[in-house]
Coordinates of C-alpha atoms in Angstrom, one line a residue:
X1418 CA -150.1 20.5 -158.6
X1419 CA -147.3 21.7 -160.5
X1420 CA -148.9 25.0 -161.3
X1421 CA -149.6 25.5 -157.5
X1422 CA -146.0 24.9 -156.7
X1423 CA -144.8 27.5 -159.2
X1424 CA -147.3 30.0 -157.8
X1425 CA -145.9 29.6 -154.3
X1426 CA -142.3 30.2 -155.6
X1427 CA -143.5 33.2 -157.3
X1428 CA -143.9 34.8 -153.9
X1429 CA -140.0 34.5 -153.4
X1430 CA -139.1 35.2 -156.9
X1431 CA -137.7 38.6 -156.3
X1432 CA -134.9 37.0 -154.2
X1433 CA -134.7 33.9 -156.3
X1434 CA -135.8 34.4 -159.8
X1435 CA -134.0 31.0 -161.0
X1436 CA -136.1 28.7 -158.8
X1437 CA -139.3 30.5 -160.1
X1438 CA -138.3 30.4 -163.6
X1439 CA -137.3 26.5 -163.2
X1440 CA -140.7 25.8 -161.6
X1441 CA -142.8 27.3 -164.5
X1442 CA -140.5 25.7 -167.1
X1443 CA -141.4 22.3 -165.4
X1444 CA -145.2 23.3 -165.7
X1445 CA -144.7 24.3 -169.5
X1446 CA -143.1 20.9 -170.4
X1447 CA -146.0 18.5 -169.0
X1448 CA -147.7 16.5 -171.5
X1449 CA -151.2 15.8 -172.3
X1450 CA -154.2 18.1 -171.8
X1451 CA -152.2 20.9 -170.2
X1452 CA -154.2 24.3 -170.1
X1453 CA -151.3 26.3 -168.6
X1454 CA -148.7 25.4 -171.2
X1455 CA -148.5 28.9 -172.8
X1456 CA -149.0 30.8 -169.6
X1457 CA -146.1 28.8 -167.9
X1458 CA -143.9 29.5 -170.8
X1459 CA -144.5 33.3 -170.6
X1460 CA -143.9 33.1 -166.8
X1461 CA -140.7 31.3 -167.1
X1462 CA -139.3 33.7 -169.7
X1463 CA -140.2 36.5 -167.4
X1464 CA -138.4 35.3 -164.5
X1465 CA -135.4 34.3 -166.7
X1466 CA -135.1 38.0 -167.9
X1467 CA -135.6 39.4 -164.3
X1468 CA -132.7 37.1 -163.2
X1469 CA -130.5 38.2 -165.7
X1470 CA -131.3 41.9 -165.0
X1471 CA -130.7 41.3 -161.4
X1472 CA -127.1 39.8 -162.1
X1473 CA -126.4 42.6 -164.5
X1474 CA -127.4 44.9 -161.8
X1475 CA -125.1 43.5 -159.2
X1476 CA -122.2 42.9 -161.5
X1477 CA -122.5 46.7 -162.3
X1478 CA -123.0 47.4 -158.7
X1479 CA -119.8 45.4 -157.9
X1480 CA -117.9 47.1 -160.6
X1481 CA -119.1 50.7 -159.5
X1482 CA -118.2 49.9 -156.0
X1483 CA -114.4 48.6 -156.8
X1484 CA -114.0 51.7 -159.0
X1485 CA -115.2 54.0 -156.4
X1486 CA -112.9 52.3 -153.8
X1487 CA -110.0 53.3 -156.0
X1488 CA -111.2 56.9 -156.5
X1489 CA -112.3 58.0 -153.1
X1490 CA -109.1 57.6 -151.5
X1491 CA -107.3 59.9 -154.1
X1492 CA -106.3 63.4 -152.5
X1493 CA -106.3 64.9 -156.1
X1494 CA -110.2 64.2 -156.2
X1495 CA -111.8 67.1 -154.7
X1496 CA -114.2 66.9 -151.4
X1497 CA -117.3 68.1 -153.7
X1498 CA -116.6 65.5 -156.5
X1499 CA -116.3 62.7 -153.7
X1500 CA -119.8 64.1 -152.5
X1501 CA -121.3 63.8 -155.9
X1502 CA -119.9 60.4 -156.5
X1503 CA -121.2 59.1 -153.4
X1504 CA -124.7 60.7 -153.8
X1505 CA -124.8 59.1 -157.3
X1506 CA -124.0 55.7 -155.9
X1507 CA -126.5 56.0 -153.1
X1508 CA -129.4 57.2 -155.4
X1509 CA -128.6 53.9 -157.4
X1510 CA -127.9 51.3 -154.7
X1511 CA -129.1 52.6 -151.5
X1512 CA -127.8 54.7 -148.4
X1513 CA -126.5 51.5 -146.7
X1514 CA -124.2 50.7 -149.5
X1515 CA -123.0 54.3 -149.8
X1516 CA -122.2 54.3 -146.2
X1517 CA -119.8 51.5 -146.5
X1518 CA -118.1 53.4 -149.2
X1519 CA -117.6 56.5 -147.1
X1520 CA -115.2 54.2 -145.0
X1521 CA -112.5 54.2 -147.7
X1522 CA -112.6 58.1 -148.1
X1523 CA -109.3 59.8 -147.5
X1524 CA -108.0 62.2 -146.0
X1525 CA -109.6 61.3 -142.5
X1526 CA -111.1 64.7 -141.8
X1527 CA -113.0 64.3 -145.1
X1528 CA -114.2 61.0 -144.1
X1529 CA -115.2 62.2 -140.7
X1530 CA -117.3 65.0 -142.1
X1531 CA -119.0 62.7 -144.8
X1532 CA -119.9 60.0 -142.2
X1533 CA -121.0 62.4 -139.3
X1534 CA -124.6 62.7 -140.7
X1535 CA -125.0 58.7 -140.4
X1536 CA -123.5 58.2 -137.1
X1537 CA -126.3 58.0 -135.2
X1538 CA -128.2 55.7 -137.8
X1539 CA -125.4 52.9 -137.4
X1540 CA -126.1 49.3 -136.7
X1541 CA -122.7 47.9 -135.6
X1542 CA -122.8 47.7 -131.8
X1543 CA -119.9 49.2 -129.9
X1544 CA -119.6 49.1 -125.9
X1545 CA -118.0 51.9 -124.1
X1546 CA -116.6 50.8 -120.9
X1547 CA -115.5 53.0 -117.9
X1548 CA -113.1 52.5 -115.1
X1549 CA -114.5 51.5 -111.9
X1550 CA -114.1 53.0 -108.3
X1551 CA -112.9 51.2 -105.3
X1552 CA -116.5 50.1 -104.6
X1553 CA -116.7 48.6 -108.1
X1554 CA -119.0 51.3 -109.3
X1555 CA -118.0 52.5 -112.9
X1556 CA -117.5 56.3 -113.3
X1557 CA -119.6 58.2 -116.0
X1558 CA -118.4 59.9 -119.0
X1559 CA -119.8 62.0 -121.8
X1560 CA -119.3 60.0 -125.4
X1561 CA -118.4 62.1 -128.5
X1562 CA -117.7 60.5 -131.8
X1563 CA -116.4 63.2 -134.5
X1564 CA -118.3 66.0 -132.6
X1565 CA -121.4 64.0 -132.3
X1566 CA -122.8 63.3 -128.7
X1567 CA -123.8 59.8 -127.8
X1568 CA -125.0 60.0 -124.2
X1569 CA -123.2 58.7 -121.1
X1570 CA -120.8 55.8 -120.6
X1571 CA -120.7 53.0 -119.7
X1572 CA -123.3 52.1 -122.3
X1573 CA -123.9 50.3 -125.6
X1574 CA -124.0 52.6 -128.8
X1575 CA -124.4 51.8 -132.7
X1576 CA -122.2 53.1 -135.2
X1577 CA -122.0 52.9 -138.9
X1578 CA -119.1 51.2 -140.9
X1579 CA -117.7 54.4 -142.0
X1580 CA -117.0 55.3 -138.2
X1581 CA -113.9 53.1 -138.3
X1582 CA -110.7 55.0 -137.1
X1583 CA -112.7 57.9 -136.5
X1584 CA -111.8 60.0 -133.5
X1585 CA -113.8 59.2 -130.0
X1586 CA -113.5 61.1 -126.8
X1587 CA -114.9 60.2 -123.4
X1588 CA -114.9 62.9 -120.8
X1589 CA -115.2 61.9 -117.2
X1590 CA -118.0 63.7 -115.6
X1591 CA -116.8 64.7 -112.2
X1592 CA -113.0 65.3 -113.0
X1593 CA -113.4 66.6 -116.5
X1594 CA -110.6 64.5 -117.7
X1595 CA -110.9 63.5 -121.3
X1596 CA -109.7 60.4 -123.0
X1597 CA -109.2 60.3 -126.6
X1598 CA -108.8 57.5 -129.0
X1599 CA -110.0 56.1 -132.3
X1600 CA -112.8 53.6 -133.1
X1601 CA -111.4 50.2 -134.2
X1602 CA -112.7 48.1 -136.6
X1603 CA -116.4 47.4 -136.7
X1604 CA -118.3 44.4 -137.5
X1605 CA -118.8 40.8 -136.6
X1606 CA -121.3 39.1 -134.2
X1607 CA -119.6 40.4 -131.0
X1608 CA -119.7 44.2 -130.0
X1609 CA -116.4 46.4 -130.5
X1610 CA -115.3 47.2 -127.1
X1611 CA -113.7 50.6 -126.2
X1612 CA -112.0 50.9 -122.7
X1613 CA -110.9 54.7 -121.8
X1614 CA -108.1 55.1 -119.4
X1615 CA -107.5 58.1 -117.3
X1616 CA -104.4 59.3 -115.3
X1617 CA -104.9 59.9 -111.5
X1618 CA -108.7 59.6 -111.6
X1619 CA -110.0 60.3 -108.1
X1620 CA -112.2 57.4 -107.1
X1621 CA -115.5 58.9 -105.8
X1622 CA -116.0 56.2 -103.3
X1623 CA -115.3 55.3 -99.6
X1624 CA -112.3 53.2 -99.5
X1625 CA -112.6 49.6 -98.0
X1626 CA -111.0 46.2 -98.8
X1627 CA -107.8 47.9 -99.7
X1628 CA -104.5 47.5 -97.7
X1629 CA -103.7 51.2 -98.0
X1630 CA -105.6 54.4 -99.0
X1631 CA -105.0 58.0 -99.2
X1632 CA -107.1 60.7 -97.7
X1633 CA -110.9 61.0 -98.8
X1634 CA -111.5 62.5 -102.0
X1635 CA -114.6 64.3 -100.8
X1636 CA -115.7 65.7 -97.6
X1637 CA -116.3 63.7 -94.4
X1638 CA -118.8 65.1 -91.8
X1639 CA -119.2 63.7 -88.4
X1640 CA -120.5 64.3 -84.9
X1641 CA -118.1 63.2 -82.1
X1642 CA -118.4 62.9 -78.1
X1643 CA -115.0 63.7 -76.4
X1644 CA -113.6 64.1 -72.8
X1645 CA -110.4 66.1 -72.2
X1646 CA -108.6 65.9 -69.1
X1647 CA -106.9 69.2 -68.2
X1648 CA -103.9 70.0 -66.1
X1649 CA -104.8 70.9 -62.5
X1650 CA -103.3 74.3 -62.8
X1651 CA -106.3 75.1 -65.6
X1652 CA -109.0 75.5 -62.7
X1653 CA -111.0 72.8 -64.5
X1654 CA -110.4 69.0 -64.5
X1655 CA -112.5 67.9 -67.5
X1656 CA -114.2 69.1 -70.5
X1657 CA -116.9 67.0 -71.8
X1658 CA -117.8 68.1 -75.4
X1659 CA -119.6 67.5 -78.9
X1660 CA -117.5 68.1 -81.9
X1661 CA -118.6 68.4 -85.5
X1662 CA -115.9 67.4 -87.8
X1663 CA -115.5 68.3 -91.6
X1664 CA -112.6 66.8 -93.4
X1665 CA -111.9 67.6 -97.1
X1666 CA -109.1 65.7 -99.2
X1667 CA -106.6 68.2 -100.8
X1668 CA -106.5 66.4 -104.3
X1669 CA -104.7 63.5 -106.1
X1670 CA -101.0 62.9 -107.1
X1671 CA -98.6 64.3 -104.5
X1672 CA -101.6 65.9 -102.5
X1673 CA -103.5 62.6 -102.3
X1674 CA -102.1 61.7 -98.9
X1675 CA -103.2 65.0 -97.3
X1676 CA -106.6 66.4 -96.1
X1677 CA -107.7 69.6 -94.4
X1678 CA -110.0 69.2 -91.2
X1679 CA -112.0 71.6 -89.3
X1680 CA -113.8 71.1 -85.9
X1681 CA -116.0 73.2 -84.1
X1682 CA -117.0 72.1 -80.4
X1683 CA -119.2 73.1 -77.5
X1684 CA -118.9 71.7 -74.0
X1685 CA -121.7 69.7 -72.4
X1686 CA -122.8 72.0 -69.7
X1687 CA -121.8 71.3 -66.1
X1688 CA -123.4 72.9 -62.8
X1689 CA -122.0 75.9 -62.0
X1690 CA -119.6 76.0 -64.9
X1691 CA -119.6 78.4 -67.8
X1692 CA -120.1 76.8 -71.2
X1693 CA -117.0 76.5 -73.4
X1694 CA -116.9 76.8 -77.3
X1695 CA -114.0 75.3 -79.0
X1696 CA -112.3 75.9 -82.5
X1697 CA -109.7 73.5 -84.1
X1698 CA -108.4 72.9 -87.6
X1699 CA -105.4 71.6 -89.3
X1700 CA -103.7 69.1 -91.8
X1701 CA -104.6 65.5 -91.9
X1702 CA -101.5 63.2 -93.0
X1703 CA -102.7 60.2 -94.7
X1704 CA -104.9 57.0 -94.0
X1705 CA -104.0 53.5 -93.7
X1706 CA -106.8 50.7 -94.0
X1707 CA -107.1 46.8 -93.8
X1708 CA -110.6 45.4 -94.6
X1709 CA -113.2 47.7 -93.2
X1710 CA -110.9 49.4 -90.7
X1711 CA -108.9 52.5 -91.4
X1712 CA -106.5 54.6 -89.5
X1713 CA -105.7 58.2 -89.6
X1714 CA -102.2 58.1 -88.0
X1715 CA -101.8 61.7 -87.8
X1716 CA -104.0 65.0 -87.6
X1717 CA -102.1 68.1 -86.7
X1718 CA -103.6 71.7 -86.0
X1719 CA -104.5 74.4 -83.7
X1720 CA -107.0 74.4 -81.0
X1721 CA -108.7 77.6 -78.9
X1722 CA -111.3 77.7 -76.5
X1723 CA -113.5 80.6 -75.7
X1724 CA -116.3 81.7 -73.6
X1725 CA -115.6 79.9 -70.4
X1726 CA -113.4 80.0 -67.1
X1727 CA -110.6 78.6 -69.3
X1728 CA -111.3 81.5 -72.0
X1729 CA -108.3 81.9 -74.2
X1730 CA -106.8 78.4 -73.6
X1731 CA -105.0 77.6 -76.9
X1732 CA -102.2 75.6 -78.5
X1733 CA -101.1 73.1 -81.0
X1734 CA -102.9 69.7 -81.0
X1735 CA -102.5 66.2 -82.6
X1736 CA -105.0 63.5 -83.1
X1737 CA -105.2 59.8 -84.5
X1738 CA -108.6 58.1 -85.5
X1739 CA -109.5 54.6 -86.1
X1740 CA -112.5 53.9 -88.1
X1741 CA -114.7 50.9 -88.8
X1742 CA -116.5 51.3 -92.2
X1743 CA -120.0 50.2 -91.8
X1744 CA -121.0 50.7 -95.4
X1745 CA -122.7 53.1 -97.7
X1746 CA -120.2 56.0 -96.5
X1747 CA -120.9 55.4 -92.8
X1748 CA -118.3 54.6 -90.4
X1749 CA -117.9 54.5 -86.7
X1750 CA -115.0 56.4 -85.3
X1751 CA -112.9 56.5 -82.1
X1752 CA -110.1 59.0 -81.5
X1753 CA -107.6 60.3 -79.2
X1754 CA -105.5 63.4 -79.0
X1755 CA -103.2 65.6 -77.1
X1756 CA -103.1 69.3 -76.7
X1757 CA -100.0 71.4 -75.5
X1758 CA -101.9 74.3 -74.4
X1759 CA -101.4 77.7 -72.7
X1760 CA -103.7 80.1 -70.7
X1761 CA -103.4 83.0 -68.9
X1762 CA -104.6 82.7 -65.2
X1763 CA -104.8 85.5 -62.6
X1764 CA -102.1 87.4 -64.9
X1765 CA -99.8 84.5 -65.0
X1766 CA -99.2 82.3 -68.2
X1767 CA -99.7 78.7 -67.4
X1768 CA -98.8 75.8 -69.9
X1769 CA -99.6 72.0 -69.7
X1770 CA -100.5 68.9 -71.6
X1771 CA -104.2 68.1 -72.1
X1772 CA -105.3 64.5 -73.1
X1773 CA -108.6 63.6 -74.8
X1774 CA -110.5 60.7 -76.1
X1775 CA -113.9 60.2 -77.9
X1776 CA -115.8 58.6 -80.7
X1777 CA -118.8 59.0 -82.7
X1778 CA -120.1 58.6 -86.4
X1779 CA -119.0 60.1 -89.6
X1780 CA -120.4 60.1 -93.2
X1781 CA -118.6 60.8 -96.4
X1782 CA -120.2 60.2 -99.8
X1783 CA -118.9 62.9 -102.4
X1784 CA -121.8 63.9 -104.7
X1785 CA -122.4 65.3 -108.4
X1786 CA -125.0 67.7 -108.1
X1787 CA -126.8 69.7 -105.2
X1788 CA -129.2 72.3 -106.1
X1789 CA -129.8 73.6 -102.6
X1790 CA -126.5 75.5 -102.2
X1791 CA -126.9 78.9 -100.8
X1792 CA -129.8 80.6 -102.6
X1793 CA -131.0 82.2 -99.6
X1794 CA -128.2 83.8 -97.7
X1795 CA -130.4 86.8 -96.2
X1796 CA -129.9 87.6 -92.4
X1797 CA -132.9 88.7 -90.3
X1798 CA -132.9 92.5 -90.1
X1799 CA -134.8 95.4 -88.8
X1800 CA -134.0 98.8 -89.4
X1801 CA -134.9 102.5 -88.7
X1802 CA -133.5 105.8 -90.0
X1803 CA -131.2 106.8 -87.0
X1804 CA -129.6 103.7 -85.8
X1805 CA -128.2 100.4 -87.0
X1806 CA -130.1 97.5 -86.0
X1807 CA -128.9 95.1 -88.5
X1808 CA -128.6 92.0 -86.1
X1809 CA -132.0 91.5 -84.7
X1810 CA -133.0 88.6 -82.2
X1811 CA -136.0 87.4 -84.3
X1812 CA -137.0 88.1 -87.9
X1813 CA -139.1 86.9 -90.9
X1814 CA -138.0 88.0 -94.4
X1815 CA -139.3 87.0 -97.9
X1816 CA -138.2 88.1 -101.2
X1817 CA -137.0 87.3 -104.5
X1818 CA -133.3 86.1 -105.6
X1819 CA -131.9 86.3 -109.1
X1820 CA -128.7 84.5 -110.0
X1821 CA -126.8 84.6 -113.2
X1822 CA -124.6 81.7 -114.4
X1823 CA -125.5 79.7 -111.3
X1824 CA -125.9 76.6 -113.3
X1825 CA -124.1 75.6 -116.8
X1826 CA -126.4 76.5 -119.9
X1827 CA -128.8 78.3 -117.3
X1828 CA -128.6 82.2 -118.1
X1829 CA -131.0 83.3 -115.0
X1830 CA -132.3 81.7 -112.2
X1831 CA -135.1 83.4 -110.2
X1832 CA -136.0 82.2 -106.7
X1833 CA -138.8 83.1 -104.3
X1834 CA -137.3 82.9 -100.8
X1835 CA -138.4 83.1 -97.2
X1836 CA -136.8 82.8 -93.9
X1837 CA -137.5 82.9 -90.2
X1838 CA -134.6 83.3 -87.7
X1839 CA -133.9 83.6 -84.1
X1840 CA -130.2 84.6 -82.9
X1841 CA -128.6 85.0 -79.4
X1842 CA -125.6 86.8 -80.2
X1843 CA -124.6 87.2 -76.7
X1844 CA -124.8 83.5 -76.0
X1845 CA -123.7 82.4 -79.3
X1846 CA -126.3 80.5 -81.1
X1847 CA -128.6 80.9 -84.1
X1848 CA -131.5 79.0 -85.6
X1849 CA -133.2 79.6 -89.0
X1850 CA -135.7 78.0 -91.2
X1851 CA -135.6 78.8 -94.7
X1852 CA -137.5 78.0 -98.0
X1853 CA -137.2 78.8 -101.5
X1854 CA -139.1 78.1 -104.8
X1855 CA -137.7 78.6 -108.4
X1856 CA -140.1 77.9 -111.3
X1857 CA -140.5 81.5 -113.1
X1858 CA -137.2 81.1 -115.2
X1859 CA -137.0 77.7 -116.5
X1860 CA -135.8 75.7 -113.3
X1861 CA -138.4 73.9 -111.2
X1862 CA -136.8 73.6 -107.7
X1863 CA -138.4 73.7 -104.2
X1864 CA -136.1 74.2 -101.1
X1865 CA -136.3 73.9 -97.5
X1866 CA -133.5 74.2 -94.9
X1867 CA -132.5 74.2 -91.4
X1868 CA -129.4 75.9 -90.0
X1869 CA -127.9 75.7 -86.5
X1870 CA -124.7 77.3 -85.2
X1871 CA -123.0 79.6 -83.3
X1872 CA -122.9 83.3 -83.6
X1873 CA -121.1 86.2 -81.9
X1874 CA -120.8 90.1 -82.2
X1875 CA -117.9 92.4 -81.2
X1876 CA -118.4 95.1 -78.7
X1877 CA -119.1 97.8 -81.4
X1878 CA -121.8 95.6 -82.9
X1879 CA -120.3 96.2 -86.3
X1880 CA -118.9 92.8 -86.8
X1881 CA -120.6 89.6 -86.8
X1882 CA -119.3 86.0 -87.1
X1883 CA -121.4 82.7 -87.6
X1884 CA -120.2 79.3 -87.9
X1885 CA -122.9 76.3 -88.3
X1886 CA -124.5 73.5 -89.8
X1887 CA -127.1 73.1 -92.7
X1888 CA -129.7 70.4 -93.2
X1889 CA -131.6 70.9 -96.4
X1890 CA -134.2 69.2 -98.7
X1891 CA -134.3 70.1 -102.4
X1892 CA -137.0 68.8 -104.9
X1893 CA -135.3 69.4 -108.0
X1894 CA -137.2 68.6 -111.2
X1895 CA -137.7 65.1 -111.1
X1896 CA -135.6 64.1 -108.2
X1897 CA -135.1 64.6 -104.2
X1898 CA -131.9 65.6 -102.7
X1899 CA -130.9 65.9 -99.1
X1900 CA -128.1 67.8 -98.0
X1901 CA -125.8 68.4 -94.9
X1902 CA -123.2 70.9 -94.8
X1903 CA -121.3 73.3 -92.9
X1904 CA -121.3 77.2 -93.2
X1905 CA -119.3 80.5 -92.0
X1906 CA -120.2 84.0 -92.4
X1907 CA -118.5 87.1 -91.4
X1908 CA -120.3 90.4 -92.0
X1909 CA -119.1 94.0 -91.4
X1910 CA -121.3 97.2 -90.9
X1911 CA -119.8 99.7 -93.4
X1912 CA -122.0 102.9 -93.0
X1913 CA -125.7 103.5 -92.0
X1914 CA -127.6 100.5 -93.3
X1915 CA -125.1 99.0 -95.6
X1916 CA -122.9 96.0 -94.5
X1917 CA -120.5 93.7 -96.5
X1918 CA -120.8 89.8 -96.1
X1919 CA -118.4 87.1 -96.9
X1920 CA -120.0 83.5 -96.8
X1921 CA -118.4 80.0 -97.4
X1922 CA -120.4 76.5 -97.2
X1923 CA -119.0 73.0 -97.5
X1924 CA -121.7 70.7 -98.5
X1925 CA -120.8 67.3 -97.3
X1926 CA -124.0 65.0 -98.1
X1927 CA -126.3 64.9 -100.8
X1928 CA -128.5 61.6 -101.6
X1929 CA -130.6 61.5 -104.7
X1930 CA -133.8 59.9 -104.8
X1931 CA -133.9 58.7 -108.5
X1932 CA -137.4 57.3 -108.5
X1933 CA -139.1 58.7 -111.5
X1934 CA -135.9 59.9 -113.3
X1935 CA -135.1 59.3 -117.1
X1936 CA -133.4 56.0 -118.0
X1937 CA -130.8 55.3 -120.5
X1938 CA -132.2 54.3 -123.7
X1939 CA -129.8 51.3 -124.1
X1940 CA -129.0 49.9 -120.7
X1941 CA -132.6 51.2 -119.1
X1942 CA -130.5 52.2 -116.1
X1943 CA -131.7 55.2 -113.9
X1944 CA -129.5 58.2 -115.0
X1945 CA -128.5 60.1 -111.5
X1946 CA -127.8 63.7 -111.2
X1947 CA -125.5 64.4 -108.1
X1948 CA -122.5 66.5 -107.7
X1949 CA -120.8 68.8 -104.9
X1950 CA -121.4 72.5 -104.8
X1951 CA -119.7 74.2 -102.0
X1952 CA -120.3 78.2 -102.7
X1953 CA -118.4 81.1 -101.7
X1954 CA -119.9 84.3 -102.1
X1955 CA -119.2 88.0 -101.4
X1956 CA -122.2 90.5 -101.2
X1957 CA -123.2 93.9 -100.3
X1958 CA -126.4 94.3 -98.1
X1959 CA -128.7 97.4 -97.7
X1960 CA -131.5 97.6 -95.4
X1961 CA -133.7 100.7 -96.1
X1962 CA -135.6 102.4 -93.1
X1963 CA -138.7 100.8 -94.9
X1964 CA -137.5 97.3 -94.0
X1965 CA -136.7 96.5 -97.7
X1966 CA -133.5 95.2 -98.2
X1967 CA -131.3 94.5 -101.4
X1968 CA -128.3 92.1 -101.9
X1969 CA -125.9 92.5 -104.6
X1970 CA -122.6 90.1 -105.2
X1971 CA -120.9 87.4 -106.8
X1972 CA -120.9 83.5 -105.9
X1973 CA -118.0 81.1 -106.9
X1974 CA -117.7 77.3 -106.1
X1975 CA -115.0 75.6 -104.1
X1976 CA -115.2 72.4 -106.0
X1977 CA -115.4 74.1 -109.5
X1978 CA -118.4 72.1 -110.6
X1979 CA -120.6 75.5 -111.1
X1980 CA -119.4 78.5 -112.9
X1981 CA -119.1 81.9 -111.3
X1982 CA -122.3 83.7 -110.9
X1983 CA -123.7 87.2 -110.1
X1984 CA -126.3 87.3 -107.6
X1985 CA -129.1 90.1 -106.9
X1986 CA -131.9 89.8 -104.1
X1987 CA -134.4 92.1 -102.9
X1988 CA -136.9 91.3 -100.3
X1989 CA -139.0 92.5 -97.1
X1990 CA -137.9 92.0 -93.5
X1991 CA -140.0 92.3 -90.3
X1992 CA -139.0 91.9 -86.7
X1993 CA -140.5 89.1 -84.6
X1994 CA -139.4 90.7 -81.2

C-alpha cells in the first residue's frame, strides 16, 4: 500500500519532487519483510537530487532575471548585445520568460522593435472600445500596435507583457481620423481597457431622441408631392408636382449646421395644360429636433420652371420642413414654401408670390462602401461617316471597361458592360437598363442598374443635358448591395464623332446584405463593408463609323472614399430604331 501511494506521487514528481521523495522514504523505513526497501531508498535519493537541481535552476533563473533587469535598461549596452542576452535567456528558460524581460528594455523604440515579433502571440486581454453614434452603434476603427495591425475595433485583442507603454493607434474607418496613445499596464484578471477619443467625429446615423441636432452628415433622398398656388396673373392657378429631394450635409465644426439641397420636379399632367419641369437648389440652415420629430427651420434657394405655359418663371424660394423619424433612416416629411417669382407674359414682366405645401417620404443612411458607382456611363449611340447622330432614341451597347485606381489596393478593374437605352430628348425623359460583370482582374462583382431622368438637347443638337435617378443592385464578392442615387450629365459635341462628357452622381442609399460575410475572430460579429462613393468623371467619347466607340477619362469621388482613377472603355453600339 505504501509503495502504491509512492508510485502515484511519481506521476506529479516533476512539479513536486519533495512529496515524491518523502513517500519513497516512508516505504524504505518500513520494518519486517520489506522487499521494496532498496528500491525505495534509490527512488527517494533520485527525487531528492532532482528537487535540489530544480531549486538550483530556479535560483539561477531568478539571479539571471534580476541581473538582466539591471543591464537591459542601460543605454550604453548596444541593441545587438541586448538581443544576444535575451536570446541566451530564452534558450535556457523559454520564450515566455524572455518576453517578460523585453518589457524592461530601454530606450522605448528598441523595446518596441524587440517586442514586435511577439505581439500577436500575447495572452494578456485588452479591450479596445470605440465611441458610439447617436443611435448607440459603435464606430469602426483600425487597430495598430507598434506598426502591427490587429483588425477592427471595437474588439478584444491579446498582447504580451512587453507591449506595456508601446504606442497604439486606432484610425476611425469613415473619417480617417487617428487616435494615438500608449498601452497601459497589462495583467490581472480583468482586461485592460483602451478608449480612443476623437474631435468632431461625425455621427454616421440618423438623429433622434436629441433636443437639437445639426444638418445630416450624409445624403438624404426623398420623393414629395406638392401643390403650388400661383398668382392669377400667371395664367395658371395651381401646379401639382412630384419632387425629388437630395440633401447633403456640408460637414462638421462650423459647417455642421449647413446642408446643400437640390430638387428636380415634374408637374402632374392636367387636361389641356403643358407639363412643367422645375429645378430648385440652395442652402439648408440647421435642424432642431425633439424625440422623433425634427424641423428644418429654413431652406433658401432658387427655383426655375421650364417647358410649360409658365415657361421661364423663376425666383428665390424658401421652405420649412417638419419630419417624423419612423426609424431605420426613414422619415415622413411635410413642408411648406414660398416663391417670389417673376415671369414674362405677353411681353410684360409679371411678379408675384406663390405658395406651396406638400409631403412625402425621405430616406437617409450614410454608407461605407458601394461598388455599383458608375462603371457603366456609356450613352446610346449610332453613327455614320457623314453626319453626327450621337443622340439616338434607342440603342443597345456592350463593351469592356477598364479602370485604374478605382479601389484602394486594386491596380486595375476590368468590367464587361451592356446597356439598353430609350431617350425622348424632345419630351425630356430617358430610361436605361444597365449591367456589368467584373471577374477577370481580381474583383468578383455583378451589377444591374435602372436609370430614369430628364434629358434635353439644344437647337443645334450639339449639347445634351441629363438629370435623373439611379436604382441599382450589386453582388460584390460575398455581399449584396442596393443603391439609390441621383445623377447629372452634360455632353458637348466637339468635332465629327467626338464628344466631351462631364458626369456627377450622388449615391444616397446602399444597404448591405451581410449574410455569408466573414466574422470577427474574437467577437464573432459579422463584418460589414459599406461606404459612400459619389463619383465625378470627365471623359472623351469617340464613336467610329463602324459603331465601335471608345471612352477615355478620369474619375474622382466627392466623398473622398475612393482614389482618383483613370478610365478606359471600348464597345459596340447598335440602334434599336
